[in-house]
Structures are given as C-alpha cells and as structure tokens.
Amino acid sequence: MTVLDHDDLLNLIACPHCDALHRVQRPSNGEQAVCRRCHAVLIAPRRRAGMTIIMLSVSVMILVLGALWFPFLTISRSGFHNDASLLDAAFAFSSGPLLPLSLAVLALIVVVPLARVMLIVYVLLPVVFDRAPFPGAREAFRLSEALQPWSMAEVFALGCAVALVKIADLALIGFGPAFWMFAGLVVIIVVQDNFMCRWSIWSSLEPEDEPKFKPTSMTDPEIMNLPSPEAKA
Amino acid sequence: MSGDRHLSALTARDAGLVACRRCTRVWPGHETECGRCGASLASRDDRSLSRVWAWWVVGLICYVPANLYPMLSTRTLLSTSEATIVGGAIELIHHGSIGIAIVILVASVLIPMAKFACIAFLALTVERRTALSATSRQHLYELVEYVGRWSMIDVFVVAILSSLVQLNVAATINPGPASLAFALSVIFTMLSAQAFDSRLIWDGIEEADRPDDLAISAAGRDMAH
Ligand SMILES: [Zn+2]
Ligand SMILES: [Zn+2]
C-alpha cells in the first residue's frame, strides 16, 4: 500500500458525524456538498460569505449591547408601573442562593453571544481582505465553535413572548424596544448560520507552512476511487 | 440491518487515518492533535459513552427537584401562590390559556423526558442491534442536539417574570429553587448529548455488514500500521 503524502490528505474530508471519507470537491457558491452516507452538509460555500458574516456579527453586537439598556417588556397594574431590561432579567436571581443562576443567565444571553460574534469577526476580518490570519485565529474560531450551543439569545426572545402571554391577565403588558431588537437577533443569527461554511473558514486558516487545498493526483488506488460528497443545489 | 447495507462506506478509520471532528481534516492514524485547528484527535472516543452516562445521570438527578419544588411564587393583593412546572401549567389551563400551557408542558416536561429517553436509547443501541436504521438514529441525535438549548426557555421565563413583576403591593413574582435545578438539568443534558460520538452509530453497520474482502483488507492495513 502506498503511503499517503501530505497533499493527498488535504484532498480528503471525513464526515464528522459518520467518519465516511470523501474526496474534497468544492461545490460552486450556493451549492452544498453533503456526506454520501449520512447526508450531513460538509461544504456549503456562499458568495461574499466572509463579508456578510462580519456585517451580521457587527449587527448582533449592536443589538445585544443596545438591548442591555432598553426595557424589553413593560408592565402596569393598579397604578404601578415597571419595566425590565436584559440586566434586570439576568439579575432576577441575584438574591441569595440563586445568584449562580443569575450569572449563568447573563452568560447565556449576553456574554456568550457577544463573545462569539467578536471571535468570528477577529477570525474573518483578515481572511476577507486576503491577509494572513491574526495570531491565535485558529484558537479563536475553535472557541467560537465550542460556544455555539451556549449562545441562547434567540431562546430568550421566545421566552419574552411566553412570559407576556403567561401574565397577560395579571397585568397590562407591552413590548419595549429591546424586545424588537431580540426579535431581529433571532433572524440575524439564523441567516448568519446559513452563510457559515466551516470547511471554507478552516481551509483559509490552514497554517502558512502547510499547502492550501489544491487538487492533486492521488496515489493510493483505494483513496483514488473515493466518492466526492454529493452536490445539492 | 440489511437495509443499511448500501450505507457502508470507507471510513477514515478504515483507511488508517484519523479525522478531526471539529474541522473535518484527516491525518495519519497516529496523530493526536489536529495540525489545522488544534482539536485533540481520537479515531473513536473510547470514553464517549461513559461521559454520556455520567452527565445523563447528573441531569436526571437535577430534574427531580426541578419538578418537586416551585418554579415561581406569585404574590398579589389577594393571594400568594407557589407553582411547580406542572402546577403552573394546570393553573394556566384553568385560566383558559391552553396554548401557552401546552408550550410550557412541551418545553419543560415532554422535551426533557424525551431527551433523556433518546440519549439513553442512542447510547444503548451503539452496542446492540436495533430495528431503527443508522440514518434514523443519526437524525434522532441531531434533533436531540438541536432541541437541547430550547429547554432553557422556562428558566428565562422565570427570570423575565421575576424582574418584571415587581409591582410593590399589587403583584410580585419571585423565582423558586426549582429554577436552578431545572437550569442545571438542561445544561447537564446538553453536555451528555455533546459527549456522544455519533460515529459510533455508524460503526455498527460497518461491522455487521462489511463485505468480507473489505474486512480482510482493512485488517491487513491495520497490521501494516
Ligand atoms: Zn456522514
Ligand atoms: Zn481540526
């Protein structure tokens, strides 16, 4: 059996879900390459994806920071009025033993979403201008990927809606400006995820001394016959 | 699982390689750290299942007090009431808000229970044969991973209500101890699902349905390495 050299390995991609090995075949922009076995999306490049993701990330930053100061719900009952901002909600548990929960809520709805988009901008900014990645870019992207499931701004937005209905007969409730900011956030995060092609980003972060992905001849006969991922429009 | 036969494929492990699950790059089988993204590499995570079960048990333990203790205590001019998750939903039904009661019951009771059941099912069927195809189990796993974070909604509702409804004597709402237990249960269940190495689902069909010649050539390759 021939030993695979470095360039050959660059031409391969293993599905992270089922380990099936494929030959990299970059689909055209807007198309997806999916795993032949489990149909997970492996590569999904989009036109001007880097710039779009950066702009969406900046909007997420503005919306989260803005939403901190404005109330998201207002309430009135029997002459008493109140409104709640994100910080109020995060520190709802700050009395006594529930304090750790306050910190967790603050992390899930403010700190993690903000950190994540800041890391993404740090990673992508040099890439879209065809410069070498900033130092630590690969660690930054790895951290941003690890944070993804813990970024819960959009769950919080739905929570606002549920809370509103839940106490609708207890008092008069209205949406504040921050609620609409969070509603916008839900849409932006979905769109941003759609533009994010992990494979493309990781390939652009390939260390300098490593060759970038380029189609080369394969030497191992078995690897040579590997299927490419299926293309889907 | 003859239905899965067409799904057998040459895997990175069969080819004597190890795949990075974070960035999909492949490396020679002996590498332990991905040279591209720095993630640690393991062809199969041997301790994956024990970590799944460990988080699963802790999550389930936290889920018990989450249901026994009150989530919220509501005080109005006329009355004070403490409501557990299920109690709160029943109260909502009495008030006629059936839609929202269903949202709460689905998000806080049905989904967490289904998640415990699904993770246990996935972990158990890795080592056993099952009627459910690998494709369906993969879909089930993706669903569990996706749905996990949405269970946090009830904790956020408690946070929102407790910060908003502070109307002096007219009405106040305060969080109960169940909110902490519930949040922990959601977090531990998410960690349990994340610890699961979904490649194990597919190894089953490899071993069961691999044509003999392929099995021999893979074994030969293992010896060569
Ligand atoms: Zn796959
Ligand atoms: Zn990697």
CSV table of C-alpha atoms and ligand atoms in Angstrom, one decimal:
chain,number,residue,atom,x,y,z
A,1,MET,CA,0.0,0.0,0.0
A,2,THR,CA,1.3,3.4,-0.9
A,3,VAL,CA,1.8,5.8,1.9
A,4,LEU,CA,-0.4,8.9,1.6
A,5,ASP,CA,1.6,12.1,1.5
A,6,HIS,CA,0.6,15.4,2.9
A,7,ASP,CA,-1.0,16.8,-0.2
A,8,ASP,CA,-3.2,13.8,-0.6
A,9,LEU,CA,-4.6,14.2,2.9
A,10,LEU,CA,-5.5,17.8,2.1
A,11,ASN,CA,-7.8,16.5,-0.6
A,12,LEU,CA,-9.8,14.3,1.7
A,13,ILE,CA,-12.6,15.2,4.0
A,14,ALA,CA,-14.1,12.9,6.7
A,15,CYS,CA,-17.7,13.4,7.8
A,16,PRO,CA,-17.6,14.5,11.4
A,17,HIS,CA,-20.8,12.6,12.1
A,18,CYS,CA,-20.2,9.2,10.5
A,19,ASP,CA,-16.4,9.2,9.6
A,20,ALA,CA,-17.1,8.4,5.9
A,21,LEU,CA,-14.1,9.5,3.8
A,22,HIS,CA,-14.7,11.6,0.7
A,23,ARG,CA,-12.6,13.4,-1.8
A,24,VAL,CA,-12.9,17.2,-1.5
A,25,GLN,CA,-14.8,18.7,-4.4
A,26,ARG,CA,-15.6,22.3,-3.7
A,27,PRO,CA,-19.2,22.9,-4.9
A,28,SER,CA,-19.9,26.1,-6.6
A,29,ASN,CA,-21.2,29.0,-4.5
A,30,GLY,CA,-24.8,28.4,-3.2
A,31,GLU,CA,-24.5,24.7,-3.6
A,32,GLN,CA,-23.8,22.2,-0.8
A,33,ALA,CA,-21.6,19.1,-0.7
A,34,VAL,CA,-23.3,16.6,1.6
A,35,CYS,CA,-22.0,13.3,3.0
A,36,ARG,CA,-22.9,10.4,0.8
A,37,ARG,CA,-23.7,8.3,3.8
A,38,CYS,CA,-25.5,10.4,6.4
A,39,HIS,CA,-26.3,13.5,4.3
A,40,ALA,CA,-24.7,15.9,6.7
A,41,VAL,CA,-23.7,19.1,5.0
A,42,LEU,CA,-19.9,19.1,4.6
A,43,ILE,CA,-19.1,22.1,2.5
A,44,ALA,CA,-21.5,25.0,1.6
A,45,PRO,CA,-19.7,28.0,0.2
A,46,ARG,CA,-21.6,31.2,-0.3
A,47,ARG,CA,-20.7,34.2,-2.4
A,48,ARG,CA,-19.1,37.0,-0.3
A,49,ALA,CA,-19.9,34.9,2.8
A,50,GLY,CA,-17.0,36.4,4.9
A,51,MET,CA,-18.1,40.0,4.5
A,52,THR,CA,-21.7,39.1,5.1
A,53,ILE,CA,-20.9,37.2,8.3
A,54,ILE,CA,-18.8,40.1,9.5
A,55,MET,CA,-21.6,42.6,8.9
A,56,LEU,CA,-24.2,40.4,10.6
A,57,SER,CA,-21.9,39.9,13.5
A,58,VAL,CA,-21.5,43.6,13.9
A,59,SER,CA,-25.3,44.0,13.9
A,60,VAL,CA,-25.6,41.3,16.6
A,61,MET,CA,-23.1,43.2,18.7
A,62,ILE,CA,-25.0,46.5,18.3
A,63,LEU,CA,-28.4,44.8,19.1
A,64,VAL,CA,-27.2,42.9,22.2
A,65,LEU,CA,-25.4,46.0,23.6
A,66,GLY,CA,-28.4,48.2,22.8
A,67,ALA,CA,-30.8,45.7,24.2
A,68,LEU,CA,-28.9,45.9,27.5
A,69,TRP,CA,-30.2,49.4,28.2
A,70,PHE,CA,-33.7,49.4,26.8
A,71,PRO,CA,-36.6,47.6,28.5
A,72,PHE,CA,-37.9,44.6,26.7
A,73,LEU,CA,-41.2,44.4,28.5
A,74,THR,CA,-43.2,46.9,30.3
A,75,ILE,CA,-46.0,46.2,32.8
A,76,SER,CA,-48.7,48.2,34.6
A,77,ARG,CA,-51.3,47.2,37.1
A,78,SER,CA,-53.4,49.1,39.6
A,79,GLY,CA,-51.4,52.3,39.0
A,80,PHE,CA,-48.0,50.6,39.5
A,81,HIS,CA,-45.6,50.6,36.5
A,82,ASN,CA,-42.4,48.6,35.9
A,83,ASP,CA,-40.2,47.7,33.1
A,84,ALA,CA,-37.4,45.2,32.7
A,85,SER,CA,-34.2,45.3,30.8
A,86,LEU,CA,-31.9,42.5,30.0
A,87,LEU,CA,-29.7,43.3,33.0
A,88,ASP,CA,-32.8,43.2,35.3
A,89,ALA,CA,-33.7,39.8,33.9
A,90,ALA,CA,-30.2,38.5,34.3
A,91,PHE,CA,-30.1,39.6,37.9
A,92,ALA,CA,-33.6,38.4,38.8
A,93,PHE,CA,-32.0,35.6,40.7
A,94,SER,CA,-29.4,37.7,42.4
A,95,SER,CA,-30.9,37.4,45.8
A,96,GLY,CA,-29.4,34.6,47.9
A,97,PRO,CA,-28.6,31.1,46.8
A,98,LEU,CA,-29.9,31.6,43.2
A,99,LEU,CA,-27.0,34.0,42.4
A,100,PRO,CA,-25.1,31.5,40.3
A,101,LEU,CA,-28.2,31.2,38.1
A,102,SER,CA,-28.1,35.0,37.5
A,103,LEU,CA,-24.5,34.7,36.3
A,104,ALA,CA,-25.4,31.8,34.1
A,105,VAL,CA,-28.4,33.6,32.5
A,106,LEU,CA,-26.2,36.7,31.9
A,107,ALA,CA,-23.6,34.5,30.3
A,108,LEU,CA,-26.1,32.6,28.1
A,109,ILE,CA,-28.0,35.7,26.8
A,110,VAL,CA,-25.3,38.4,26.7
A,111,VAL,CA,-21.7,37.3,27.3
A,112,VAL,CA,-21.6,34.2,25.1
A,113,PRO,CA,-23.5,35.7,22.1
A,114,LEU,CA,-21.2,38.8,22.2
A,115,ALA,CA,-18.0,36.8,22.7
A,116,ARG,CA,-19.0,34.5,19.8
A,117,VAL,CA,-19.5,37.2,17.2
A,118,MET,CA,-16.4,39.1,18.4
A,119,LEU,CA,-14.3,36.0,17.9
A,120,ILE,CA,-15.9,35.4,14.4
A,121,VAL,CA,-15.0,39.0,13.4
A,122,TYR,CA,-11.5,38.6,14.7
A,123,VAL,CA,-11.1,35.4,12.6
A,124,LEU,CA,-12.7,36.5,9.4
A,125,LEU,CA,-11.5,40.1,9.1
A,126,PRO,CA,-8.0,39.3,7.7
A,127,VAL,CA,-9.5,36.5,5.6
A,128,VAL,CA,-11.9,38.7,3.6
A,129,PHE,CA,-9.0,41.1,2.9
A,130,ASP,CA,-6.8,38.2,1.8
A,131,ARG,CA,-4.3,38.8,4.6
A,132,ALA,CA,-2.6,36.2,6.8
A,133,PRO,CA,-4.9,35.3,9.8
A,134,PHE,CA,-4.4,37.2,13.1
A,135,PRO,CA,-2.4,35.4,15.7
A,136,GLY,CA,-4.5,32.9,17.6
A,137,ALA,CA,-7.2,33.0,14.9
A,138,ARG,CA,-7.5,29.2,14.9
A,139,GLU,CA,-7.9,29.0,18.7
A,140,ALA,CA,-10.4,31.9,18.4
A,141,PHE,CA,-12.5,30.0,15.8
A,142,ARG,CA,-12.3,26.8,17.8
A,143,LEU,CA,-13.6,28.6,20.9
A,144,SER,CA,-16.4,30.3,18.9
A,145,GLU,CA,-17.5,26.9,17.6
A,146,ALA,CA,-17.5,25.4,21.1
A,147,LEU,CA,-19.6,28.4,22.3
A,148,GLN,CA,-22.2,28.0,19.6
A,149,PRO,CA,-24.7,25.7,21.5
A,150,TRP,CA,-24.4,28.0,24.6
A,151,SER,CA,-25.4,31.2,22.8
A,152,MET,CA,-29.1,31.5,23.7
A,153,ALA,CA,-30.2,35.0,22.7
A,154,GLU,CA,-32.9,33.6,20.4
A,155,VAL,CA,-34.2,31.3,23.1
A,156,PHE,CA,-34.5,34.3,25.4
A,157,ALA,CA,-36.5,36.1,22.7
A,158,LEU,CA,-39.1,33.3,22.6
A,159,GLY,CA,-39.1,33.4,26.4
A,160,CYS,CA,-40.2,37.0,26.3
A,161,ALA,CA,-43.2,36.1,24.2
A,162,VAL,CA,-44.1,33.2,26.5
A,163,ALA,CA,-43.8,35.4,29.6
A,164,LEU,CA,-46.0,38.0,28.0
A,165,VAL,CA,-48.8,35.6,27.4
A,166,LYS,CA,-48.3,34.0,30.8
A,167,ILE,CA,-49.1,37.1,32.8
A,168,ALA,CA,-51.4,38.8,30.3
A,169,ASP,CA,-54.4,38.5,32.6
A,170,LEU,CA,-52.4,39.5,35.7
A,171,ALA,CA,-51.4,42.9,34.4
A,172,LEU,CA,-51.1,45.1,31.3
A,173,ILE,CA,-48.0,44.1,29.3
A,174,GLY,CA,-46.3,45.8,26.4
A,175,PHE,CA,-43.2,45.1,24.4
A,176,GLY,CA,-40.3,47.5,24.8
A,177,PRO,CA,-37.7,48.4,22.2
A,178,ALA,CA,-35.3,45.7,23.4
A,179,PHE,CA,-37.9,43.0,22.5
A,180,TRP,CA,-37.8,44.0,18.9
A,181,MET,CA,-34.1,44.1,19.0
A,182,PHE,CA,-34.1,40.5,20.2
A,183,ALA,CA,-36.6,39.5,17.6
A,184,GLY,CA,-34.3,40.9,14.9
A,185,LEU,CA,-31.4,39.0,16.6
A,186,VAL,CA,-33.3,35.7,16.0
A,187,VAL,CA,-33.5,36.4,12.3
A,188,ILE,CA,-29.9,37.5,12.0
A,189,ILE,CA,-28.5,34.5,13.9
A,190,VAL,CA,-30.4,32.1,11.5
A,191,VAL,CA,-29.1,34.0,8.4
A,192,GLN,CA,-25.6,34.1,9.8
A,193,ASP,CA,-25.6,30.4,10.4
A,194,ASN,CA,-26.7,29.9,6.8
A,195,PHE,CA,-23.6,31.7,5.5
A,196,MET,CA,-21.2,30.0,7.8
A,197,CYS,CA,-19.3,27.3,5.9
A,198,ARG,CA,-16.9,25.8,8.5
A,199,TRP,CA,-14.9,23.9,5.9
A,200,SER,CA,-14.2,27.1,4.0
A,201,ILE,CA,-13.2,29.0,7.1
A,202,TRP,CA,-10.9,26.2,8.3
A,203,SER,CA,-9.2,25.9,4.9
A,204,SER,CA,-8.5,29.6,4.9
A,205,LEU,CA,-6.9,29.2,8.4
A,206,GLU,CA,-4.6,26.4,7.2
A,207,PRO,CA,-1.1,27.2,8.8
A,208,GLU,CA,1.2,29.1,6.5
A,209,ASP,CA,3.8,26.4,6.2
A,210,GLU,CA,1.1,24.0,5.1
A,211,PRO,CA,0.0,24.0,1.5
A,212,LYS,CA,-3.6,25.2,0.9
A,213,PHE,CA,-6.2,22.9,-0.6
A,214,LYS,CA,-5.3,22.2,-4.2
A,215,PRO,CA,-6.4,19.3,-6.4
A,216,THR,CA,-3.5,16.9,-6.8
A,217,SER,CA,-3.2,13.4,-8.1
A,218,MET,CA,-4.0,10.7,-5.6
A,219,THR,CA,-1.5,7.9,-5.3
A,220,ASP,CA,-3.4,5.3,-3.2
A,221,PRO,CA,-5.7,3.4,-5.6
A,222,GLU,CA,-8.4,2.9,-2.9
A,223,ILE,CA,-8.4,6.5,-2.0
A,224,MET,CA,-8.4,7.4,-5.6
A,225,ASN,CA,-11.8,5.8,-6.0
A,226,LEU,CA,-13.3,7.6,-3.1
A,227,PRO,CA,-16.6,9.3,-3.9
A,228,SER,CA,-16.9,13.0,-3.7
A,229,PRO,CA,-19.6,14.5,-1.5
A,230,GLU,CA,-22.9,14.7,-3.3
A,231,ALA,CA,-23.7,18.1,-4.7
A,232,LYS,CA,-27.1,19.7,-3.8
A,233,ALA,CA,-28.4,23.0,-5.1
B,1,MET,CA,-29.8,-4.3,9.4
B,2,SER,CA,-29.7,-5.4,5.8
B,3,GLY,CA,-31.4,-2.1,5.0
B,4,ASP,CA,-28.3,-0.3,5.9
B,5,ARG,CA,-26.0,-2.4,3.7
B,6,HIS,CA,-25.8,0.2,0.9
B,7,LEU,CA,-24.6,2.7,3.6
B,8,SER,CA,-21.4,1.0,4.4
B,9,ALA,CA,-18.5,3.3,3.3
B,10,LEU,CA,-14.8,3.6,3.6
B,11,THR,CA,-14.2,5.5,6.8
B,12,ALA,CA,-11.2,7.5,7.8
B,13,ARG,CA,-10.5,4.7,10.4
B,14,ASP,CA,-10.6,2.0,7.7
B,15,ALA,CA,-8.1,4.0,5.6
B,16,GLY,CA,-5.7,4.1,8.6
B,17,LEU,CA,-6.5,7.8,9.1
B,18,VAL,CA,-7.9,9.8,11.9
B,19,ALA,CA,-10.4,12.6,11.3
B,20,CYS,CA,-10.8,15.8,13.1
B,21,ARG,CA,-14.4,16.2,14.1
B,22,ARG,CA,-14.1,20.0,14.6
B,23,CYS,CA,-12.7,20.9,11.1
B,24,THR,CA,-13.1,17.6,9.1
B,25,ARG,CA,-9.4,17.5,8.2
B,26,VAL,CA,-7.8,14.0,8.1
B,27,TRP,CA,-4.4,13.0,9.5
B,28,PRO,CA,-2.3,9.8,9.6
B,29,GLY,CA,-3.8,7.5,12.2
B,30,HIS,CA,-1.1,8.1,14.9
B,31,GLU,CA,-1.6,11.8,15.2
B,32,THR,CA,-3.2,13.0,18.4
B,33,GLU,CA,-3.7,16.7,17.7
B,34,CYS,CA,-5.2,18.3,14.6
B,35,GLY,CA,-2.5,20.4,12.9
B,36,ARG,CA,-5.1,22.8,11.5
B,37,CYS,CA,-7.5,23.6,14.3
B,38,GLY,CA,-5.6,22.2,17.4
B,39,ALA,CA,-8.5,19.9,18.5
B,40,SER,CA,-7.4,16.6,20.0
B,41,LEU,CA,-7.9,13.7,17.7
B,42,ALA,CA,-9.3,10.2,18.5
B,43,SER,CA,-10.4,7.8,15.9
B,44,ARG,CA,-13.1,6.8,18.2
B,45,ASP,CA,-13.6,8.3,21.6
B,46,ASP,CA,-13.4,5.3,23.9
B,47,ARG,CA,-14.7,7.2,26.9
B,48,SER,CA,-17.5,8.9,25.0
B,49,LEU,CA,-20.2,6.6,26.3
B,50,SER,CA,-19.1,6.8,30.0
B,51,ARG,CA,-19.1,10.6,29.8
B,52,VAL,CA,-22.6,10.4,28.1
B,53,TRP,CA,-23.9,8.3,31.0
B,54,ALA,CA,-22.2,10.4,33.7
B,55,TRP,CA,-23.8,13.7,32.5
B,56,TRP,CA,-27.1,11.8,31.8
B,57,VAL,CA,-27.3,10.6,35.4
B,58,VAL,CA,-26.5,14.0,36.9
B,59,GLY,CA,-29.0,15.7,34.6
B,60,LEU,CA,-31.7,13.2,35.6
B,61,ILE,CA,-30.9,13.7,39.3
B,62,CYS,CA,-31.3,17.5,38.9
B,63,TYR,CA,-34.6,17.0,37.0
B,64,VAL,CA,-36.3,15.5,40.1
B,65,PRO,CA,-36.1,18.6,42.4
B,66,ALA,CA,-36.9,20.7,39.3
B,67,ASN,CA,-40.3,19.2,39.3
B,68,LEU,CA,-40.9,18.9,43.1
B,69,TYR,CA,-40.0,22.5,44.1
B,70,PRO,CA,-41.8,25.6,43.0
B,71,MET,CA,-40.5,27.4,39.9
B,72,LEU,CA,-42.3,30.7,40.8
B,73,SER,CA,-44.0,32.2,43.7
B,74,THR,CA,-46.7,34.8,42.8
B,75,ARG,CA,-48.0,37.2,45.4
B,76,THR,CA,-50.9,39.5,44.6
B,77,LEU,CA,-53.1,41.6,46.9
B,78,LEU,CA,-55.4,38.7,47.5
B,79,SER,CA,-53.3,35.7,47.5
B,80,THR,CA,-49.8,34.1,47.4
B,81,SER,CA,-49.2,31.0,45.4
B,82,GLU,CA,-46.3,28.8,44.6
B,83,ALA,CA,-46.3,26.8,41.4
B,84,THR,CA,-44.3,23.9,40.2
B,85,ILE,CA,-43.8,23.4,36.5
B,86,VAL,CA,-46.8,21.1,36.1
B,87,GLY,CA,-48.8,23.1,38.7
B,88,GLY,CA,-48.2,26.3,36.8
B,89,ALA,CA,-49.3,24.7,33.5
B,90,ILE,CA,-52.5,23.4,35.1
B,91,GLU,CA,-53.2,26.8,36.5
B,92,LEU,CA,-52.8,28.3,33.0
B,93,ILE,CA,-55.3,25.7,31.7
B,94,HIS,CA,-57.8,26.8,34.4
B,95,HIS,CA,-57.3,30.4,33.3
B,96,GLY,CA,-58.1,29.3,29.7
B,97,SER,CA,-54.6,29.9,28.3
B,98,ILE,CA,-54.4,26.4,26.9
B,99,GLY,CA,-52.0,27.3,24.1
B,100,ILE,CA,-49.3,28.7,26.5
B,101,ALA,CA,-49.8,25.8,28.9
B,102,ILE,CA,-49.0,23.4,26.0
B,103,VAL,CA,-45.9,25.4,25.2
B,104,ILE,CA,-44.7,25.1,28.8
B,105,LEU,CA,-45.6,21.5,29.1
B,106,VAL,CA,-43.8,20.6,25.9
B,107,ALA,CA,-40.7,22.7,26.6
B,108,SER,CA,-40.3,21.7,30.3
B,109,VAL,CA,-41.8,18.2,30.6
B,110,LEU,CA,-42.2,16.4,27.3
B,111,ILE,CA,-38.9,17.6,25.7
B,112,PRO,CA,-36.7,16.9,28.8
B,113,MET,CA,-38.2,13.4,29.3
B,114,ALA,CA,-37.9,12.6,25.6
B,115,LYS,CA,-34.3,13.8,25.6
B,116,PHE,CA,-33.4,11.5,28.5
B,117,ALA,CA,-35.1,8.7,26.7
B,118,CYS,CA,-33.4,9.4,23.3
B,119,ILE,CA,-29.9,9.8,24.7
B,120,ALA,CA,-30.3,6.5,26.6
B,121,PHE,CA,-31.6,4.8,23.5
B,122,LEU,CA,-28.7,6.1,21.4
B,123,ALA,CA,-26.1,5.1,23.9
B,124,LEU,CA,-27.7,1.6,24.4
B,125,THR,CA,-28.1,0.8,20.8
B,126,VAL,CA,-24.4,1.5,20.0
B,127,GLU,CA,-23.5,-1.8,21.4
B,128,ARG,CA,-26.7,-3.7,20.5
B,129,ARG,CA,-28.6,-4.3,17.3
B,130,THR,CA,-31.7,-2.3,16.7
B,131,ALA,CA,-34.6,-2.1,14.2
B,132,LEU,CA,-34.0,1.6,13.8
B,133,SER,CA,-31.6,2.4,10.9
B,134,ALA,CA,-28.4,4.3,11.4
B,135,THR,CA,-29.8,7.1,9.3
B,136,SER,CA,-32.8,7.5,11.6
B,137,ARG,CA,-30.6,7.3,14.7
B,138,GLN,CA,-28.3,10.0,13.3
B,139,HIS,CA,-31.4,12.2,12.7
B,140,LEU,CA,-32.6,11.5,16.2
B,141,TYR,CA,-29.2,12.5,17.6
B,142,GLU,CA,-29.2,15.8,15.6
B,143,LEU,CA,-32.7,16.5,16.8
B,144,VAL,CA,-31.7,16.0,20.5
B,145,GLU,CA,-28.7,18.3,20.0
B,146,TYR,CA,-30.8,20.9,18.3
B,147,VAL,CA,-33.7,20.9,20.8
B,148,GLY,CA,-31.5,20.9,23.9
B,149,ARG,CA,-31.0,24.6,24.3
B,150,TRP,CA,-34.7,25.4,23.8
B,151,SER,CA,-35.5,23.7,27.1
B,152,MET,CA,-33.9,26.7,28.8
B,153,ILE,CA,-36.9,28.8,27.8
B,154,ASP,CA,-38.7,28.1,31.1
B,155,VAL,CA,-35.7,29.4,33.1
B,156,PHE,CA,-35.7,32.6,31.0
B,157,VAL,CA,-39.4,33.0,31.5
B,158,VAL,CA,-38.9,32.8,35.3
B,159,ALA,CA,-36.1,35.4,35.1
B,160,ILE,CA,-38.2,37.7,32.9
B,161,LEU,CA,-41.3,37.4,35.2
B,162,SER,CA,-39.3,37.9,38.4
B,163,SER,CA,-37.6,41.0,37.1
B,164,LEU,CA,-40.7,42.5,35.5
B,165,VAL,CA,-43.4,41.7,38.0
B,166,GLN,CA,-42.2,43.8,41.0
B,167,LEU,CA,-45.2,46.0,41.5
B,168,ASN,CA,-44.9,46.7,45.1
B,169,VAL,CA,-48.2,45.6,46.8
B,170,ALA,CA,-50.1,44.9,43.6
B,171,ALA,CA,-48.2,41.9,42.5
B,172,THR,CA,-44.7,40.4,42.8
B,173,ILE,CA,-43.2,37.3,41.3
B,174,ASN,CA,-40.1,35.7,42.7
B,175,PRO,CA,-38.1,32.7,41.5
B,176,GLY,CA,-38.2,29.4,43.3
B,177,PRO,CA,-35.4,26.9,43.9
B,178,ALA,CA,-36.7,24.6,41.0
B,179,SER,CA,-35.4,27.2,38.5
B,180,LEU,CA,-31.8,26.5,39.5
B,181,ALA,CA,-32.3,22.7,39.4
B,182,PHE,CA,-34.0,22.9,36.0
B,183,ALA,CA,-31.3,25.1,34.5
B,184,LEU,CA,-28.6,22.6,35.8
B,185,SER,CA,-30.6,19.7,34.4
B,186,VAL,CA,-30.8,21.3,30.9
B,187,ILE,CA,-27.1,22.1,31.0
B,188,PHE,CA,-26.1,18.6,32.0
B,189,THR,CA,-28.3,17.0,29.4
B,190,MET,CA,-26.7,19.2,26.8
B,191,LEU,CA,-23.3,18.1,27.9
B,192,SER,CA,-24.4,14.5,27.8
B,193,ALA,CA,-25.6,14.9,24.2
B,194,GLN,CA,-22.4,16.7,23.2
B,195,ALA,CA,-20.3,13.9,24.7
B,196,PHE,CA,-21.9,11.3,22.4
B,197,ASP,CA,-19.6,10.4,19.5
B,198,SER,CA,-22.1,9.9,16.7
B,199,ARG,CA,-19.5,7.9,14.6
B,200,LEU,CA,-20.3,5.0,17.0
B,201,ILE,CA,-23.8,4.8,15.4
B,202,TRP,CA,-22.3,4.1,12.1
B,203,ASP,CA,-19.6,1.7,13.2
B,204,GLY,CA,-22.4,-0.8,14.0
B,205,ILE,CA,-23.3,-1.2,10.4
B,206,GLU,CA,-19.7,-1.3,9.3
B,207,GLU,CA,-19.0,-4.3,11.5
B,208,ALA,CA,-22.3,-6.0,10.8
B,209,ASP,CA,-22.4,-5.6,7.0
B,210,ARG,CA,-18.9,-5.1,5.8
B,211,PRO,CA,-18.3,-7.4,2.8
B,212,ASP,CA,-15.6,-10.0,3.7
B,213,ASP,CA,-12.9,-8.8,1.3
B,214,LEU,CA,-13.1,-5.3,2.6
B,215,ALA,CA,-12.9,-6.5,6.2
B,216,ILE,CA,-9.8,-8.5,5.3
B,217,SER,CA,-8.1,-5.6,3.5
B,218,ALA,CA,-8.9,-3.3,6.4
B,219,ALA,CA,-7.4,-5.8,8.9
B,220,GLY,CA,-4.3,-6.1,6.7
B,221,ARG,CA,-3.9,-2.4,6.7
B,222,ASP,CA,-4.2,-2.3,10.5
B,223,MET,CA,-1.4,-4.8,10.7
B,224,ALA,CA,0.7,-2.7,8.3
B,225,HIS,CA,0.4,0.3,10.6
C,1,ZN,ZN,-21.6,11.4,7.2
C,2,ZN,ZN,-9.1,20.0,13.1
